[in-house]
């Protein structure tokens, strides 16, 4: 069975307020942003007879705004816009890099940050950067607005903590207190384009004047049901010098926070080995 | 009813607003140049330009291009008068079965038009979402690079005082 348009009902709000009102009245509706996830399932016949809430007319939600505290990226900002935005590239380069490796150009022109998050794939490529930047997700529903820490938005593969009739409106990126000494984004996939990640990593490292770790933030995607920060390794390294021994220990502790599985894209063992190599390489500099 | 501009002409689609753009183009408007390969966003055969940017028309319900500018392969040359990209693909052997070609050409067209470079690595990245099972890509990359270089040469010529001097300059350059 393929997608059958005549079974579908389309709601097209003209403003965010109208979108929230319509969603409140039709909580069973399926929000539609760039459609790069939704339309794949719909084409396969998995979403017939649904009501679709088309968010694409909401221009307000596709902007990237600067505030005193950071950047506020609208949920409908496309990966192409994020990739090309000078402010994102300057302050949050790991997110810009992630946006540039999602699918290929034609996917980046349509796919949105809000859609990437709401889709909650374990392999979402924007997630490790958002996790290390400690993003805050702004949501809105008929009950009002909420702010959630990025990591708390996920409950499992394809499952979010979004409530009925709740939409993602924006993602806030707080400016970093100071420039990281070192940073990394790496996506490991089967080919350069159109391939979901076997593993995807983002890291920020601050060293003090004496070469001791002030702070390490490291996140991995596709290594657990949801994106993970390496809390154990991060805490272990705080205040330590990066010696062969401490680096080896941190690389070993990586296993405490992830639980990679075998699936169609890779094996758990490969994922573990390659993420250990990424973390080790990053720490050794 | 959905109103959109296709290849410079305002068109109205009277079918269901959730009909995919690829079906609207092929079945609604008879523009069968655009091909459907996978229907999953993976292959790029269905690539058209929306407001100048490549998108996969199998992933776009027509309601989302209301009031937008859509360009398909039919907006470029035809048999009598080939677009430079079509000509280059033909001459370099960049088209075989032809299924990928309309999407490939539209992606490349957007690249050439927005000032993309002739560096093979950059062209490969720009075309990464368009799969080809026949040519092995090298001939396609060669064709696009050639068109970009022709574009740059034309722009260069336009900037110089006269075509004659620039041609002389180039000739002298080669002799040295
Ligand atoms: C060929 C191909 C390659 C891809 N490659 C990658 C890749 O490399 N990396 C990667 O991470 N992803 C990839 N994807 C997945 C997809 O492109 C991204 O997840 C994209 O960001 C989804 O955004 P969208 O706007 O298209 O979402 P949509 O398809 O419109 O929506 C996705 C989900 O989010 C919900 N939703 C959308 N917006 C909101 C909102 N504002 N509030 C609440 N719910 C919302 C929808 O109801 C739906 O459940 C790929 C997809 C394809 C087809
Ligand atoms: S048919 Fe649309 S991407 Fe393959
Ligand atoms: S020419 Fe046959 S797929 Fe490209």
Coordinates of C-alpha atoms and ligand atoms in Angstrom, one line a residue:
Chain A
X1 CA 0.0 0.0 0.0
X2 CA 1.3 3.4 -1.0
X3 CA 0.5 6.9 0.4
X4 CA -3.0 7.7 -0.7
X5 CA -3.6 11.5 -0.6
X6 CA -7.4 11.3 -0.7
X7 CA -7.3 9.6 2.7
X8 CA -5.4 12.6 4.2
X9 CA -6.7 15.7 5.9
X10 CA -4.4 18.8 5.9
X11 CA -4.5 21.6 8.4
X12 CA -2.6 24.7 7.4
X13 CA -2.3 27.2 10.2
X14 CA -1.1 30.7 9.3
X15 CA 0.4 31.7 12.6
X16 CA 2.0 29.9 15.6
X17 CA -1.1 30.8 17.7
X18 CA -3.4 29.2 15.2
X19 CA -1.1 26.1 15.0
X20 CA -1.4 25.6 18.7
X21 CA -5.1 26.1 18.7
X22 CA -5.6 23.7 15.8
X23 CA -3.3 21.1 17.4
X24 CA -5.3 21.4 20.6
X25 CA -8.5 20.7 18.8
X26 CA -6.8 17.8 16.8
X27 CA -4.3 16.2 19.2
X28 CA -4.2 13.2 16.9
X29 CA -2.8 15.2 14.1
X30 CA 0.8 14.6 12.8
X31 CA 2.9 17.8 12.6
X32 CA 4.7 18.2 9.3
X33 CA 7.8 20.4 8.9
X34 CA 10.2 19.6 6.1
X35 CA 8.7 16.1 5.6
X36 CA 12.0 14.3 5.1
X37 CA 11.0 11.8 7.8
X38 CA 7.2 12.0 7.5
X39 CA 7.0 11.7 3.8
X40 CA 9.3 8.6 3.7
X41 CA 6.8 6.8 6.0
X42 CA 3.8 8.2 4.2
X43 CA 5.1 7.1 0.8
X44 CA 5.5 3.6 2.2
X45 CA 1.8 3.7 3.1
X46 CA 2.3 3.8 6.9
X47 CA 0.6 7.1 7.5
X48 CA -2.6 7.0 5.5
X49 CA -5.9 8.3 6.9
X50 CA -4.1 10.8 9.1
X51 CA -4.7 14.5 9.8
X52 CA -1.5 16.5 9.1
X53 CA -0.7 19.8 10.7
X54 CA 1.5 21.5 8.2
X55 CA 3.8 23.9 10.0
X56 CA 5.7 25.1 6.9
X57 CA 3.7 28.3 6.6
X58 CA 5.0 29.5 10.0
X59 CA 7.8 31.9 8.9
X60 CA 8.3 33.1 12.5
X61 CA 9.6 29.6 13.4
X62 CA 12.2 29.4 10.7
X63 CA 14.3 32.3 11.9
X64 CA 17.5 32.3 13.9
X65 CA 17.5 35.0 16.5
X66 CA 20.3 36.4 18.6
X67 CA 19.7 37.3 22.2
X68 CA 22.1 38.5 24.9
X69 CA 22.5 35.0 26.2
X70 CA 22.7 33.0 23.0
X71 CA 21.1 32.1 19.7
X72 CA 17.5 31.0 19.4
X73 CA 17.0 28.7 16.4
X74 CA 13.4 28.4 15.3
X75 CA 12.2 24.8 15.1
X76 CA 11.6 25.2 11.3
X77 CA 15.1 26.5 10.5
X78 CA 16.4 24.1 7.9
X79 CA 19.7 22.3 8.2
X80 CA 20.8 24.4 5.1
X81 CA 20.0 27.7 7.0
X82 CA 21.9 26.5 10.1
X83 CA 24.8 25.3 8.0
X84 CA 25.1 28.7 6.3
X85 CA 24.4 31.0 9.2
X86 CA 27.5 33.1 10.1
X87 CA 26.4 33.4 13.8
X88 CA 25.9 29.7 14.2
X89 CA 29.2 29.0 12.5
X90 CA 31.1 31.4 14.7
X91 CA 29.5 30.4 18.1
X92 CA 28.3 26.8 17.6
X93 CA 30.5 25.4 14.8
X94 CA 29.7 21.8 15.8
X95 CA 26.0 22.3 15.0
X96 CA 26.8 23.9 11.7
X97 CA 29.0 20.9 10.8
X98 CA 26.3 18.4 11.8
X99 CA 23.8 20.3 9.6
X100 CA 26.2 20.0 6.7
X101 CA 26.4 16.2 6.9
X102 CA 22.7 15.4 7.3
X103 CA 21.6 13.5 4.2
X104 CA 22.7 15.6 1.2
X105 CA 22.0 19.1 0.0
X106 CA 18.4 18.4 -1.1
X107 CA 17.6 16.9 2.4
X108 CA 19.3 19.9 4.1
X109 CA 17.2 22.3 2.1
X110 CA 14.0 20.8 3.5
X111 CA 14.8 19.0 6.8
X112 CA 14.5 21.1 10.0
X113 CA 16.1 21.1 13.4
X114 CA 12.7 20.7 15.1
X115 CA 11.9 17.7 12.9
X116 CA 15.2 16.1 13.6
X117 CA 14.6 16.4 17.4
X118 CA 10.9 15.4 17.3
X119 CA 11.7 12.4 15.1
X120 CA 14.1 11.2 18.0
X121 CA 16.1 8.8 16.0
X122 CA 19.0 7.4 18.1
X123 CA 21.2 8.5 15.2
X124 CA 20.0 12.1 14.8
X125 CA 23.2 14.0 13.8
X126 CA 22.3 17.3 15.4
X127 CA 22.0 15.7 18.8
X128 CA 25.6 15.3 20.0
X129 CA 26.3 19.0 19.2
X130 CA 23.1 20.1 21.0
X131 CA 24.0 17.9 23.9
X132 CA 27.4 19.4 24.4
X133 CA 26.1 23.0 23.9
X134 CA 23.5 22.2 26.6
X135 CA 20.6 23.4 24.4
X136 CA 17.2 24.3 25.8
X137 CA 14.1 23.2 23.9
X138 CA 11.2 25.7 23.8
X139 CA 7.8 24.0 23.4
X140 CA 4.3 25.3 23.2
X141 CA 0.9 23.7 23.6
X142 CA -2.6 24.9 24.5
X143 CA -1.5 24.6 28.2
X144 CA 1.3 27.2 27.6
X145 CA 5.0 27.3 27.0
X146 CA 7.7 25.1 28.5
X147 CA 11.5 24.9 28.4
X148 CA 13.3 21.6 28.7
X149 CA 16.9 20.7 28.8
X150 CA 17.8 19.1 25.5
X151 CA 18.7 15.6 26.9
X152 CA 15.3 15.5 28.8
X153 CA 13.4 15.7 25.6
X154 CA 14.2 12.1 24.7
X155 CA 12.6 9.0 26.3
X156 CA 13.8 6.4 23.9
X157 CA 14.2 5.6 20.2
X158 CA 11.5 7.5 18.4
X159 CA 10.0 8.6 21.7
X160 CA 10.0 12.1 23.1
X161 CA 8.7 13.7 26.3
X162 CA 6.5 16.0 24.2
X163 CA 3.0 16.1 25.6
X164 CA -0.2 15.7 23.6
X165 CA -0.7 18.7 21.3
X166 CA 2.8 20.1 22.1
X167 CA 5.0 21.6 19.4
X168 CA 8.7 22.4 19.4
X169 CA 8.9 26.2 18.7
X170 CA 12.7 26.8 19.0
X171 CA 16.0 25.5 20.3
X172 CA 18.0 27.9 22.4
X173 CA 21.8 27.7 22.4
X174 CA 23.5 29.5 25.3
X175 CA 26.8 31.1 24.4
X176 CA 29.8 29.3 25.8
X177 CA 31.4 31.1 28.7
X178 CA 34.7 31.0 26.9
X179 CA 36.3 29.5 23.8
X180 CA 37.0 25.8 24.1
X181 CA 40.6 24.7 23.8
X182 CA 39.7 21.9 21.5
X183 CA 36.5 20.8 19.8
X184 CA 35.3 18.0 17.5
X185 CA 32.4 16.8 15.5
X186 CA 32.6 13.5 13.7
X187 CA 30.1 11.4 11.9
X188 CA 30.9 7.8 10.9
X189 CA 28.6 6.4 8.2
X190 CA 28.8 4.0 5.4
X191 CA 29.2 6.7 2.8
X192 CA 29.6 10.5 3.0
X193 CA 26.1 11.3 2.0
X194 CA 22.6 10.0 2.6
X195 CA 23.8 7.5 5.2
X196 CA 22.6 7.5 8.8
X197 CA 25.4 7.4 11.4
X198 CA 27.0 4.2 12.8
X199 CA 28.2 6.6 15.4
X200 CA 28.3 10.4 15.7
X201 CA 30.3 12.4 18.2
X202 CA 30.7 15.9 19.5
X203 CA 33.2 17.2 22.1
X204 CA 34.3 20.4 23.8
X205 CA 37.4 20.6 26.0
X206 CA 38.7 23.4 28.1
X207 CA 42.2 23.2 29.6
X208 CA 43.5 25.6 32.2
X209 CA 46.9 27.4 31.9
X210 CA 48.6 24.4 33.6
X211 CA 47.2 21.9 31.1
X212 CA 44.6 20.5 33.5
X213 CA 41.1 19.7 32.3
X214 CA 38.7 22.5 33.4
X215 CA 35.8 20.9 31.7
X216 CA 35.1 18.1 29.1
X217 CA 31.8 17.7 27.4
X218 CA 31.5 14.7 25.1
X219 CA 28.4 13.3 23.5
X220 CA 27.7 10.2 21.4
X221 CA 24.8 9.4 19.1
X222 CA 23.7 5.9 17.8
X223 CA 25.4 4.4 20.8
X224 CA 22.4 4.0 23.0
X225 CA 18.6 4.3 22.7
X226 CA 19.1 8.1 22.9
X227 CA 22.0 10.5 22.6
X228 CA 24.4 10.2 25.6
X229 CA 26.8 12.5 27.4
X230 CA 29.8 10.6 28.7
X231 CA 29.2 11.7 32.3
X232 CA 31.5 9.2 33.9
X233 CA 34.5 10.0 31.7
X234 CA 33.8 13.7 32.0
X235 CA 33.7 13.6 35.8
X236 CA 36.8 11.4 36.0
X237 CA 38.9 13.9 33.9
X238 CA 37.8 17.1 35.6
X239 CA 40.9 18.6 37.2
X240 CA 43.2 16.0 35.7
X241 CA 46.1 16.3 33.4
X242 CA 45.8 14.5 30.1
X243 CA 48.4 11.8 30.4
X244 CA 48.5 8.5 28.6
X245 CA 47.1 6.9 31.8
X246 CA 44.2 9.3 32.4
X247 CA 43.3 9.3 28.7
X248 CA 43.3 5.5 28.6
X249 CA 41.1 5.4 31.7
X250 CA 38.6 7.9 30.2
X251 CA 38.5 5.9 27.0
X252 CA 37.7 2.8 29.1
X253 CA 35.0 4.7 31.1
X254 CA 33.2 5.6 27.9
X255 CA 31.6 2.1 28.2
X256 CA 29.8 3.2 31.3
X257 CA 27.5 5.6 29.5
X258 CA 26.7 3.9 26.3
X259 CA 25.3 0.5 25.2
X260 CA 25.6 0.2 21.5
X261 CA 23.7 -2.6 19.7
X262 CA 24.1 -4.6 16.5
X263 CA 21.7 -3.4 13.8
X264 CA 21.4 -3.0 10.0
X265 CA 24.0 -0.3 10.0
X266 CA 26.8 -1.7 12.2
X267 CA 27.7 -3.9 15.1
X268 CA 27.9 -2.8 18.8
X269 CA 31.6 -3.9 18.9
X270 CA 32.5 -1.7 15.9
X271 CA 30.6 1.3 17.3
X272 CA 32.4 0.9 20.6
X273 CA 35.8 0.6 19.1
X274 CA 35.4 3.5 16.8
X275 CA 34.0 5.9 19.4
X276 CA 36.8 4.9 21.8
X277 CA 39.3 5.8 19.0
X278 CA 37.5 9.1 18.5
X279 CA 37.5 10.1 22.2
X280 CA 41.1 8.9 22.6
X281 CA 42.3 10.9 19.5
X282 CA 40.4 14.0 20.7
X283 CA 41.9 13.9 24.2
X284 CA 45.5 13.2 22.9
X285 CA 45.0 16.3 20.6
Chain B
X1 CA -6.7 24.1 -5.2
X2 CA -3.0 24.8 -5.1
X3 CA -1.4 27.6 -7.1
X4 CA 2.3 27.4 -7.9
X5 CA 4.7 28.7 -10.5
X6 CA 6.2 25.9 -12.7
X7 CA 9.0 26.9 -15.1
X8 CA 7.9 30.5 -15.1
X9 CA 4.2 29.8 -15.6
X10 CA 1.5 30.1 -12.9
X11 CA -0.3 26.7 -12.7
X12 CA -3.2 25.6 -10.6
X13 CA -3.4 22.0 -9.3
X14 CA -7.0 21.0 -8.5
X15 CA -6.3 17.6 -6.9
X16 CA -5.7 16.8 -3.3
X17 CA -3.3 19.1 -1.4
X18 CA -1.3 16.1 0.0
X19 CA -0.5 14.9 -3.5
X20 CA 3.3 14.6 -3.9
X21 CA 5.0 17.2 -6.1
X22 CA 6.5 14.5 -8.3
X23 CA 3.0 13.2 -9.1
X24 CA 1.6 16.7 -9.6
X25 CA 4.3 17.4 -12.1
X26 CA 4.2 14.1 -14.0
X27 CA 0.5 13.3 -13.8
X28 CA -1.2 16.6 -13.2
X29 CA 0.9 18.7 -15.6
X30 CA 2.3 16.1 -17.9
X31 CA 5.9 17.1 -17.2
X32 CA 7.3 13.6 -17.3
X33 CA 10.9 14.7 -17.4
X34 CA 11.1 14.4 -13.6
X35 CA 11.6 10.8 -12.7
X36 CA 10.8 8.8 -9.6
X37 CA 13.4 6.3 -8.5
X38 CA 13.2 5.2 -4.9
X39 CA 10.3 7.3 -3.5
X40 CA 12.3 7.4 -0.2
X41 CA 14.5 10.5 -0.6
X42 CA 17.6 8.4 -1.2
X43 CA 18.3 8.5 -4.9
X44 CA 17.7 12.1 -6.0
X45 CA 16.1 11.1 -9.4
X46 CA 13.1 13.3 -8.6
X47 CA 15.1 16.4 -7.8
X48 CA 13.5 19.7 -8.9
X49 CA 14.3 23.2 -7.7
X50 CA 12.0 25.1 -5.3
X51 CA 12.8 28.8 -5.1
X52 CA 16.1 27.9 -6.7
X53 CA 17.1 25.2 -4.3
X54 CA 17.3 21.4 -5.1
X55 CA 14.6 19.3 -3.2
X56 CA 13.4 15.8 -3.7
X57 CA 9.9 16.1 -5.2
X58 CA 8.9 12.6 -3.9
X59 CA 9.1 14.1 -0.3
X60 CA 7.1 17.2 -0.9
X61 CA 3.3 17.4 -0.6
X62 CA 2.1 20.0 -3.1
X63 CA 0.4 22.1 -0.4
X64 CA 4.0 22.9 0.8
X65 CA 4.9 24.6 -2.5
X66 CA 1.8 26.8 -2.7
X67 CA 2.9 30.2 -4.1
X68 CA 6.5 28.9 -4.7
X69 CA 8.7 28.8 -7.8
X70 CA 9.3 25.3 -9.1
X71 CA 11.8 24.5 -11.9
X72 CA 12.0 21.1 -13.6
X73 CA 14.2 19.7 -16.3
X74 CA 11.7 21.0 -18.9
X75 CA 12.9 24.6 -18.1
X76 CA 16.3 23.8 -19.5
X77 CA 17.0 23.1 -23.2
X78 CA 15.2 20.6 -25.4
X79 CA 16.4 18.4 -28.3
X80 CA 16.7 21.4 -30.7
X81 CA 18.6 23.6 -28.3
X82 CA 20.5 21.8 -25.5
X83 CA 21.4 23.5 -22.2
X84 CA 25.2 23.7 -21.7
X85 CA 24.9 21.1 -19.0
X86 CA 22.9 18.7 -21.2
X87 CA 25.4 19.2 -24.0
X88 CA 28.4 18.6 -21.7
X89 CA 26.8 15.4 -20.2
X90 CA 26.2 14.1 -23.7
X91 CA 29.7 14.9 -24.9
X92 CA 31.5 13.6 -21.8
X93 CA 29.5 10.4 -21.6
X94 CA 27.8 11.5 -18.4
X95 CA 24.4 10.0 -19.3
X96 CA 23.7 6.3 -20.0
X97 CA 20.2 4.9 -19.1
X98 CA 19.2 8.5 -18.2
X99 CA 17.0 7.8 -15.2
X100 CA 19.2 9.8 -12.9
X101 CA 19.9 12.5 -15.5
X102 CA 17.0 15.0 -15.0
X103 CA 17.6 15.1 -11.2
X104 CA 21.4 15.2 -11.7
X105 CA 21.1 18.1 -14.2
X106 CA 18.8 20.1 -11.9
X107 CA 21.1 19.7 -8.9
X108 CA 24.1 20.7 -11.1
X109 CA 22.1 23.6 -12.7
X110 CA 21.5 25.1 -9.2
X111 CA 25.2 24.6 -8.4
X112 CA 26.4 26.3 -11.6
X113 CA 23.9 29.1 -11.2
X114 CA 24.8 29.9 -7.6
X115 CA 28.5 30.2 -8.3
X116 CA 29.6 26.7 -7.3
X117 CA 33.3 25.9 -8.0
X118 CA 34.8 23.6 -10.6
X119 CA 36.8 21.6 -7.9
X120 CA 35.9 17.9 -8.4
X121 CA 35.6 17.3 -4.7
X122 CA 33.2 20.2 -4.3
X123 CA 31.1 19.0 -7.2
X124 CA 31.0 15.5 -5.8
X125 CA 29.7 16.9 -2.6
X126 CA 27.1 19.0 -4.3
X127 CA 25.9 15.9 -6.3
X128 CA 26.2 13.5 -3.4
X129 CA 22.4 13.1 -3.1
X130 CA 22.0 12.1 -6.7
X131 CA 22.8 8.4 -7.3
X132 CA 23.8 7.0 -10.7
X133 CA 24.0 3.3 -11.3
X134 CA 25.5 3.6 -14.8
X135 CA 28.3 6.1 -15.3
X136 CA 30.5 5.7 -12.2
X137 CA 30.2 9.5 -11.7
X138 CA 33.5 10.6 -13.2
X139 CA 32.0 11.6 -16.5
X140 CA 29.3 13.5 -14.7
X141 CA 31.8 15.4 -12.6
X142 CA 33.9 16.2 -15.7
X143 CA 30.8 17.5 -17.5
X144 CA 29.8 19.8 -14.6
X145 CA 33.4 21.0 -14.1
X146 CA 33.5 21.9 -17.8
X147 CA 30.3 23.9 -17.6
X148 CA 31.5 25.8 -14.5
X149 CA 34.8 26.6 -16.2
X150 CA 32.9 27.9 -19.3
X151 CA 30.7 30.0 -17.0
X152 CA 33.8 31.4 -15.3
X153 CA 35.4 32.1 -18.6
X154 CA 32.3 34.0 -19.8
X155 CA 32.2 36.0 -16.6
X156 CA 35.9 36.8 -16.9
X157 CA 35.5 37.8 -20.5
X158 CA 32.6 40.1 -19.6
X159 CA 34.8 41.8 -17.1
X160 CA 37.7 42.4 -19.5
X161 CA 37.8 45.4 -21.9
X162 CA 37.3 43.4 -25.1
X163 CA 37.0 39.8 -26.1
X164 CA 39.7 40.1 -28.7
X165 CA 42.4 41.2 -26.1
X166 CA 41.4 38.5 -23.7
X167 CA 41.6 35.9 -26.4
X168 CA 45.0 37.2 -27.4
X169 CA 46.1 37.2 -23.8
X170 CA 45.1 33.6 -23.4
X171 CA 46.9 32.6 -26.6
X172 CA 50.0 34.3 -25.5
X173 CA 49.7 32.6 -22.2
X174 CA 49.6 29.2 -23.8
X175 CA 52.6 29.9 -26.0
X176 CA 54.9 30.8 -23.1
Ligands
LIG1 C1 17.7 10.4 2.4 C2 17.6 10.8 3.8 C3 18.8 11.0 4.5 C4 18.8 11.4 5.8 N1 19.9 11.6 6.5 C5 19.9 12.0 7.7 C6 21.2 12.1 8.4 O1 22.3 11.9 7.9 N2 21.1 12.5 9.7 C7 20.0 12.8 10.4 O2 20.0 13.1 11.6 N3 18.8 12.6 9.8 C8 18.7 12.2 8.5 N4 17.5 12.1 7.8 C9 16.3 12.3 8.6 C10 15.7 13.7 8.4 O3 16.1 14.3 7.3 C11 16.0 14.6 9.6 O4 15.6 13.9 10.8 C12 15.2 15.9 9.5 O5 15.8 16.8 10.4 C13 13.8 15.8 9.8 O6 13.2 17.1 9.7 P1 11.9 17.4 8.9 O7 11.6 18.9 9.1 O8 12.0 17.0 7.5 O9 10.9 16.6 9.7 P2 9.4 16.0 9.3 O10 9.6 14.8 8.5 O11 8.5 17.1 8.9 O12 9.0 15.5 10.8 C14 9.7 14.6 11.6 C15 8.9 14.3 12.9 O13 8.9 15.4 13.7 C16 7.6 15.8 14.0 N5 7.7 17.3 14.0 C17 8.3 18.1 13.0 N6 8.4 19.4 13.4 C18 7.9 19.4 14.7 C19 7.7 20.5 15.6 N7 8.1 21.7 15.4 N8 7.1 20.2 16.8 C20 6.8 18.9 17.1 N9 6.9 17.9 16.3 C21 7.5 18.1 15.1 C22 6.8 15.2 12.9 O14 5.4 15.0 13.4 C23 7.5 13.9 12.7 O15 7.1 13.0 13.7 C24 17.5 11.7 6.5 C25 16.3 11.5 5.8 C26 16.4 11.1 4.4 C27 15.1 10.9 3.7
LIG2 S1 12.5 9.2 -6.0 FE1 12.7 10.9 -4.8 S2 14.7 10.6 -4.0 FE2 14.4 8.8 -5.1
LIG3 S1 22.7 7.2 -16.3 FE1 21.7 5.4 -15.5 S2 21.5 5.9 -13.5 FE2 22.7 7.5 -14.1

